[in-house]
Each structure stands twice: as structure tokens, then as C-alpha cells.
mmCIF file of C-alpha atoms in Angstrom:
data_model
loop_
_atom_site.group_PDB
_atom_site.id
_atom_site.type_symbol
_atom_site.label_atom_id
_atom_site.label_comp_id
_atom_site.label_asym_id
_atom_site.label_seq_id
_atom_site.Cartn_x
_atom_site.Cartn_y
_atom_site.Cartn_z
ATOM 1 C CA UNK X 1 0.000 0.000 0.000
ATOM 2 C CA UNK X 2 2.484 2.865 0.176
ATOM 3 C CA UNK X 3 2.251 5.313 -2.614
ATOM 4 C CA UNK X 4 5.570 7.462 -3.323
ATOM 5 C CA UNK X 5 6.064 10.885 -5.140
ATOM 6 C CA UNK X 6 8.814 12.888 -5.672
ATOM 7 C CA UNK X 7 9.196 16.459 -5.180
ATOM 8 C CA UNK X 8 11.575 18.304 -6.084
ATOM 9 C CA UNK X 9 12.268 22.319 -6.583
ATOM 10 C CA UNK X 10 13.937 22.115 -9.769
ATOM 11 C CA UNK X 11 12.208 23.329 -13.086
ATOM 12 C CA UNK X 12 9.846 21.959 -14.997
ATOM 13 C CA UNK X 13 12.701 21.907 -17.794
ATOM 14 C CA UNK X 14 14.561 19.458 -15.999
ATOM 15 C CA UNK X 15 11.905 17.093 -15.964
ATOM 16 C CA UNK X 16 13.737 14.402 -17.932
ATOM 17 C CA UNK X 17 16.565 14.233 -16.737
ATOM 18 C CA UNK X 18 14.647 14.676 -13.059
ATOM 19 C CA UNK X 19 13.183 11.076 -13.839
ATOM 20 C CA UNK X 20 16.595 9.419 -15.331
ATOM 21 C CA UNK X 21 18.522 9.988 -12.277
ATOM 22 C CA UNK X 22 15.784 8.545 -9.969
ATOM 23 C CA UNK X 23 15.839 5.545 -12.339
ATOM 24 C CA UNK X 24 19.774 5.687 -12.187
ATOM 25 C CA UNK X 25 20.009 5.123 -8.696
ATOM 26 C CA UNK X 26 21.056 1.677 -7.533
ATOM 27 C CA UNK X 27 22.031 0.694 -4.519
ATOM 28 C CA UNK X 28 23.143 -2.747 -4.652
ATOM 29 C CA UNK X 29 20.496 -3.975 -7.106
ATOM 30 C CA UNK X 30 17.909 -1.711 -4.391
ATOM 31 C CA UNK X 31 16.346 1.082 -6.754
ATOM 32 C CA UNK X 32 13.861 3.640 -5.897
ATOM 33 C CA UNK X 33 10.383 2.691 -6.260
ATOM 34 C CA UNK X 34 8.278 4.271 -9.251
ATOM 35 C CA UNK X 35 6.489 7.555 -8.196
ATOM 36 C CA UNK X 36 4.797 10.978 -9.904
ATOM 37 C CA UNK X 37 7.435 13.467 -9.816
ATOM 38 C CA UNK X 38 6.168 16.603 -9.270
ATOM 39 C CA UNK X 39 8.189 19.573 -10.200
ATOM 40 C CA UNK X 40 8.429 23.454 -9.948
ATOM 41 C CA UNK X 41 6.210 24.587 -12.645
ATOM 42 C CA UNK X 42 8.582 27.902 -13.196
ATOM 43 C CA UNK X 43 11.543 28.468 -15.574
ATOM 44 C CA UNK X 44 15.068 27.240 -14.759
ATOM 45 C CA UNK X 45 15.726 31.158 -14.157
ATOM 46 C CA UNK X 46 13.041 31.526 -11.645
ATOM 47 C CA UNK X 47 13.919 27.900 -9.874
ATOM 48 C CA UNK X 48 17.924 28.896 -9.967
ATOM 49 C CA UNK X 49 16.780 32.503 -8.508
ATOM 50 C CA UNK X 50 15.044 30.961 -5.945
ATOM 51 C CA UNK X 51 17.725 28.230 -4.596
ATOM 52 C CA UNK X 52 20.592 30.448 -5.569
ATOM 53 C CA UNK X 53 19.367 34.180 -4.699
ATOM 54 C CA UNK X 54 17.056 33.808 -1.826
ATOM 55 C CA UNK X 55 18.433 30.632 -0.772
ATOM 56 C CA UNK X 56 14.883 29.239 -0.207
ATOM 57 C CA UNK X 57 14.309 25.923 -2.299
ATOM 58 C CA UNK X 58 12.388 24.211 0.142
ATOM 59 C CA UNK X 59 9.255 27.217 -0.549
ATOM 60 C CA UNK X 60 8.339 25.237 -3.083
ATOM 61 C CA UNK X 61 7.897 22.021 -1.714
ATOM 62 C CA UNK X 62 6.567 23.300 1.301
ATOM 63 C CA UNK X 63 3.264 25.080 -1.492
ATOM 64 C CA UNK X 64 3.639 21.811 -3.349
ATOM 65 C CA UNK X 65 3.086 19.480 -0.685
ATOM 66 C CA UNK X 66 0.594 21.915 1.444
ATOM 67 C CA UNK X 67 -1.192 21.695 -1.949
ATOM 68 C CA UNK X 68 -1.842 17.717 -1.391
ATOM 69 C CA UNK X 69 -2.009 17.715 1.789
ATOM 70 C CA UNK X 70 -5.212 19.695 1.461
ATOM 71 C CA UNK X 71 -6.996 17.105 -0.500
ATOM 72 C CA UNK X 72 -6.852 14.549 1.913
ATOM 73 C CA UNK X 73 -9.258 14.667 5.200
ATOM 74 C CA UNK X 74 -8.037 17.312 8.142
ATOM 75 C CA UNK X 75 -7.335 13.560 9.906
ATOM 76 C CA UNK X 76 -5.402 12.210 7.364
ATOM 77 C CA UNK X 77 -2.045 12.607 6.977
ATOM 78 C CA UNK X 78 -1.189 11.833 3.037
ATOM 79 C CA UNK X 79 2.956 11.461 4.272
ATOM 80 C CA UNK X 80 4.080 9.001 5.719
ATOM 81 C CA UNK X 81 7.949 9.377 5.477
ATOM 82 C CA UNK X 82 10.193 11.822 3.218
ATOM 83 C CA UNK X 83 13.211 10.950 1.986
ATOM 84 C CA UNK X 84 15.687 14.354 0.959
ATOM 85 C CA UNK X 85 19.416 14.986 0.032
ATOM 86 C CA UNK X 86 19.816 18.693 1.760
ATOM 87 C CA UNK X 87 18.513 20.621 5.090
ATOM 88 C CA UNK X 88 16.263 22.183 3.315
ATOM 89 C CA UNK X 89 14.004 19.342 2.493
ATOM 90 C CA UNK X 90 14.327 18.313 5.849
ATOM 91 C CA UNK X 91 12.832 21.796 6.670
ATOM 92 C CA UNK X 92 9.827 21.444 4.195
ATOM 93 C CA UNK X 93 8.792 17.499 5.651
ATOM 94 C CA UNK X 94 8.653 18.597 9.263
ATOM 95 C CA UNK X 95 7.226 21.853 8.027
ATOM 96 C CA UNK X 96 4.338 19.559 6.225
ATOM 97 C CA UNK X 97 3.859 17.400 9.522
ATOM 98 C CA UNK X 98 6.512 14.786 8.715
ATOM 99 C CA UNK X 99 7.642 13.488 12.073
ATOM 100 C CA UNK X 100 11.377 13.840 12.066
ATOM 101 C CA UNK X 101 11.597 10.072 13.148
ATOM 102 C CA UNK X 102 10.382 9.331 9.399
ATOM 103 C CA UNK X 103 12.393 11.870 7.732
ATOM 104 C CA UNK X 104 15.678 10.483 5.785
ATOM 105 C CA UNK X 105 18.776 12.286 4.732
ATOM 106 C CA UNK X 106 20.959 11.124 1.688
ATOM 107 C CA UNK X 107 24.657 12.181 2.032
ATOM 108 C CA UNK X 108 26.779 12.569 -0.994
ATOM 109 C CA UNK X 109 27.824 8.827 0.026
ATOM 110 C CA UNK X 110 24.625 7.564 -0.652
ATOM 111 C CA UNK X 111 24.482 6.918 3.380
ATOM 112 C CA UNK X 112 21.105 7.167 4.809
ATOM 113 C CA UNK X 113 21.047 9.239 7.865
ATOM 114 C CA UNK X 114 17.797 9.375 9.692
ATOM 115 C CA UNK X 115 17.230 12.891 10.692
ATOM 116 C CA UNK X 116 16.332 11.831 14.604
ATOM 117 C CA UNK X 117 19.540 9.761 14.806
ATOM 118 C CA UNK X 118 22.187 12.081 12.818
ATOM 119 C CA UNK X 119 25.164 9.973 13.607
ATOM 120 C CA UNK X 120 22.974 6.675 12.623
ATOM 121 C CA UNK X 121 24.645 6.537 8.755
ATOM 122 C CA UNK X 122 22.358 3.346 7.026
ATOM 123 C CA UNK X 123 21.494 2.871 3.428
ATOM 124 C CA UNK X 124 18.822 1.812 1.183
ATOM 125 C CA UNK X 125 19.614 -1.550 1.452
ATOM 126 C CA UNK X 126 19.725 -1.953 5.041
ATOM 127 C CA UNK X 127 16.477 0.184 5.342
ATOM 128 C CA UNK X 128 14.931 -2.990 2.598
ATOM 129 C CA UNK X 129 15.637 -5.561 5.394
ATOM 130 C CA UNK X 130 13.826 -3.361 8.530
ATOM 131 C CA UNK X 131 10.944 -2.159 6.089
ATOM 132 C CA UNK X 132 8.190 -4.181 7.959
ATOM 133 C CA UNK X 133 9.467 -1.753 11.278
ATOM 134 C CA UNK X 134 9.852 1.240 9.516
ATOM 135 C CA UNK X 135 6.555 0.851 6.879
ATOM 136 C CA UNK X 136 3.993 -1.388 8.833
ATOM 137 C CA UNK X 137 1.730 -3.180 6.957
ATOM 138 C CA UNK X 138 -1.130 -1.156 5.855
ATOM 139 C CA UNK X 139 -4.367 -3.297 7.032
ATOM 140 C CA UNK X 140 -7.502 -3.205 9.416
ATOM 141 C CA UNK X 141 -5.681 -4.139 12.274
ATOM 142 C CA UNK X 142 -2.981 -1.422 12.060
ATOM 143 C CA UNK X 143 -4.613 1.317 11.233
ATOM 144 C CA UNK X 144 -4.398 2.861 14.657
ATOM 145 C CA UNK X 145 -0.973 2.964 13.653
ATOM 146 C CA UNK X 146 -1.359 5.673 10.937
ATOM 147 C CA UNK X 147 -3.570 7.566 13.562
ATOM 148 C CA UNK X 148 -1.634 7.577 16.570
ATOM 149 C CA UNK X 149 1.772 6.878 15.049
ATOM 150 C CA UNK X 150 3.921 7.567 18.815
ATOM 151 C CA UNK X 151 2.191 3.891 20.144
ATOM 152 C CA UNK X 152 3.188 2.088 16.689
ATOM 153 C CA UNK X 153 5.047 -1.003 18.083
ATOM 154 C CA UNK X 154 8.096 0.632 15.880
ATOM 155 C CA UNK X 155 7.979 3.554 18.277
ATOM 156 C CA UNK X 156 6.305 2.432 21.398
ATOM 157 C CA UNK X 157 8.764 -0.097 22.251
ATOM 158 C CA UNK X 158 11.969 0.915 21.363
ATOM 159 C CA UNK X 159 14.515 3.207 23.958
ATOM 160 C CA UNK X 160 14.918 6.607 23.650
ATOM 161 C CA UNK X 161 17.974 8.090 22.594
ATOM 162 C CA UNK X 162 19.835 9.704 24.590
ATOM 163 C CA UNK X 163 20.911 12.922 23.549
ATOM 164 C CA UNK X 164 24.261 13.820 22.690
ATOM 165 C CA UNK X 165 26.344 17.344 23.288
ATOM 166 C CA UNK X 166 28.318 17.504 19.788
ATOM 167 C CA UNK X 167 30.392 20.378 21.476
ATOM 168 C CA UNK X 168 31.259 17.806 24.701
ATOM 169 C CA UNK X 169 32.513 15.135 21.994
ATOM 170 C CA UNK X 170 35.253 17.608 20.255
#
């Protein structure tokens, strides 16, 4: 049951090449699942203005993704996880109501960094063997899951973190 889109600020221009390098990527025969990718419907000028300029790609996706959210039931919450390569995306998923728990980094690497555990560096293909924990089954039974998502047996019986002082480690 889990639908996936991609969002991204780039132009509409870029569209093609937008969808080859999310069928390019490979991680050990893991590849991203197939998806609408919705893009900035502005020119490249107007998309490089506003990630170069005012330094504020994420306004898009924030509209974008306000924009779907809205056709879904005030209850309902259409995301279930977000997946970004920059701050800035991380900004726009918890900015949509993406708890940060669900929210995924991709470094340069190709390490998967979960943004609630920085120094927790993963990948795709260990996420594939943990994505019954992560992505619970979407039935009946579990829907109280997607409702109250902080007693989901994925978060209701694991520890807490501790937190961590970066400035104590150095």
C-alpha cells in the first residue's frame, strides 16, 4: 500500500533528466520505487533565482506538498515518510507534519542518515531488510498505527535516545 512521489524544486525543464537519475540510482540492485514526480512549474531562471538568490528551495515544496495535503481529510495525513538529500528538504517534511523520526537524509555517500539519529549513517539496502518496522503493513488491524503513530510497536517499544552534546565530543 504505500504510494511514493517525488518532489523536487527544480524546473519543470529538468523534468527528464529529473526522472533518469531517480531511475539511475542503484544501490546494490535496491532502486527507488516508481512515483509521480512533481516539479516546480517555473523556468530554470526563476527555480535557480530561488535556490541560488534567496536561498529558499524548500518554498516550493513546502506550497507543493501543502497543496496535497489539502486534499486529503483534516485527519489524514497523506505522508508518511520523506526521503531528501539537503537541510532544506528536511525543513519542508517537518514543516508539512513529517515526524522527524520518518524523515531520511541522503549524504553525498549515498548513506542514509535518519534525521532523529544524525550519527545513525544506514542505506537503502539496510532500510529494505527493517521495512516491515519502519513501513507497517497497511491493514484493518494497524490502522491505529497511521492515527496515533507515537504507540506504533516501531515507536512504542523501542529506547529513547539519549541525547548527545556535539560540542562535549570535540
Amino acid at each position: 500500500g504505500y504510494k511514493f512521489l517525488y518532489c523536487s524544486a527544480r524546473a519543470i525543464g529538468m523534468a527528464d533528466m529529473t526522472r533518469w537519475y531517480l531511475h539511475w540510482v542503484n544501490d546494490k540492485g535496491t532502486i527507488l520505487p516508481r512515483g509521480p514526480v512533481l516539479l516546480a512549474p517555473s523556468s530554470l531562471f526563476s527555480a535557480l533565482h530561488r535556490e541560488v538568490i534567496e536561498k529558499k528551495p524548500e518554498k516550493f515544496k513546502i506550497e507543493c506538498l501543502n497543496d496535497i495535503k489539502s486534499l486529503f481529510n483534516v485527519y489524514k495525513h497523506p505522508f508518511y515518510a520523506a526521503f531528501g538529500n539537503r537541510p532544506n528538504d528536511v525543513c519542508a517534511y517537518k514543516q508539512v507534519g513529517v515526524p522527524d523520526y520518518r524523515i531520511f537524509t541522503v549524504n553525498p555517500k549515498g548513506e542514509l542518515i535518519q534525521e532523529q539519529t544524525k550519527g545513525n549513517k544506514s542505506s537503502y539496502m539496510r532500510l529494505s531488510e527493517l521495512v516491515e518496522h519502519v513501513f507497517p503493513l497497511l491493514s484493518q488491524e494497524q490502522c491505529s498505527a497511521f492515527i496515533y503513530p507515537e504507540y506504533s510497536h516501531f515507536n512504542y517499544w523501542r529506547d529513547v535516545l539519549p541525547s548527545i552534546n556535539m560540542e562535549e565530543l570535540n
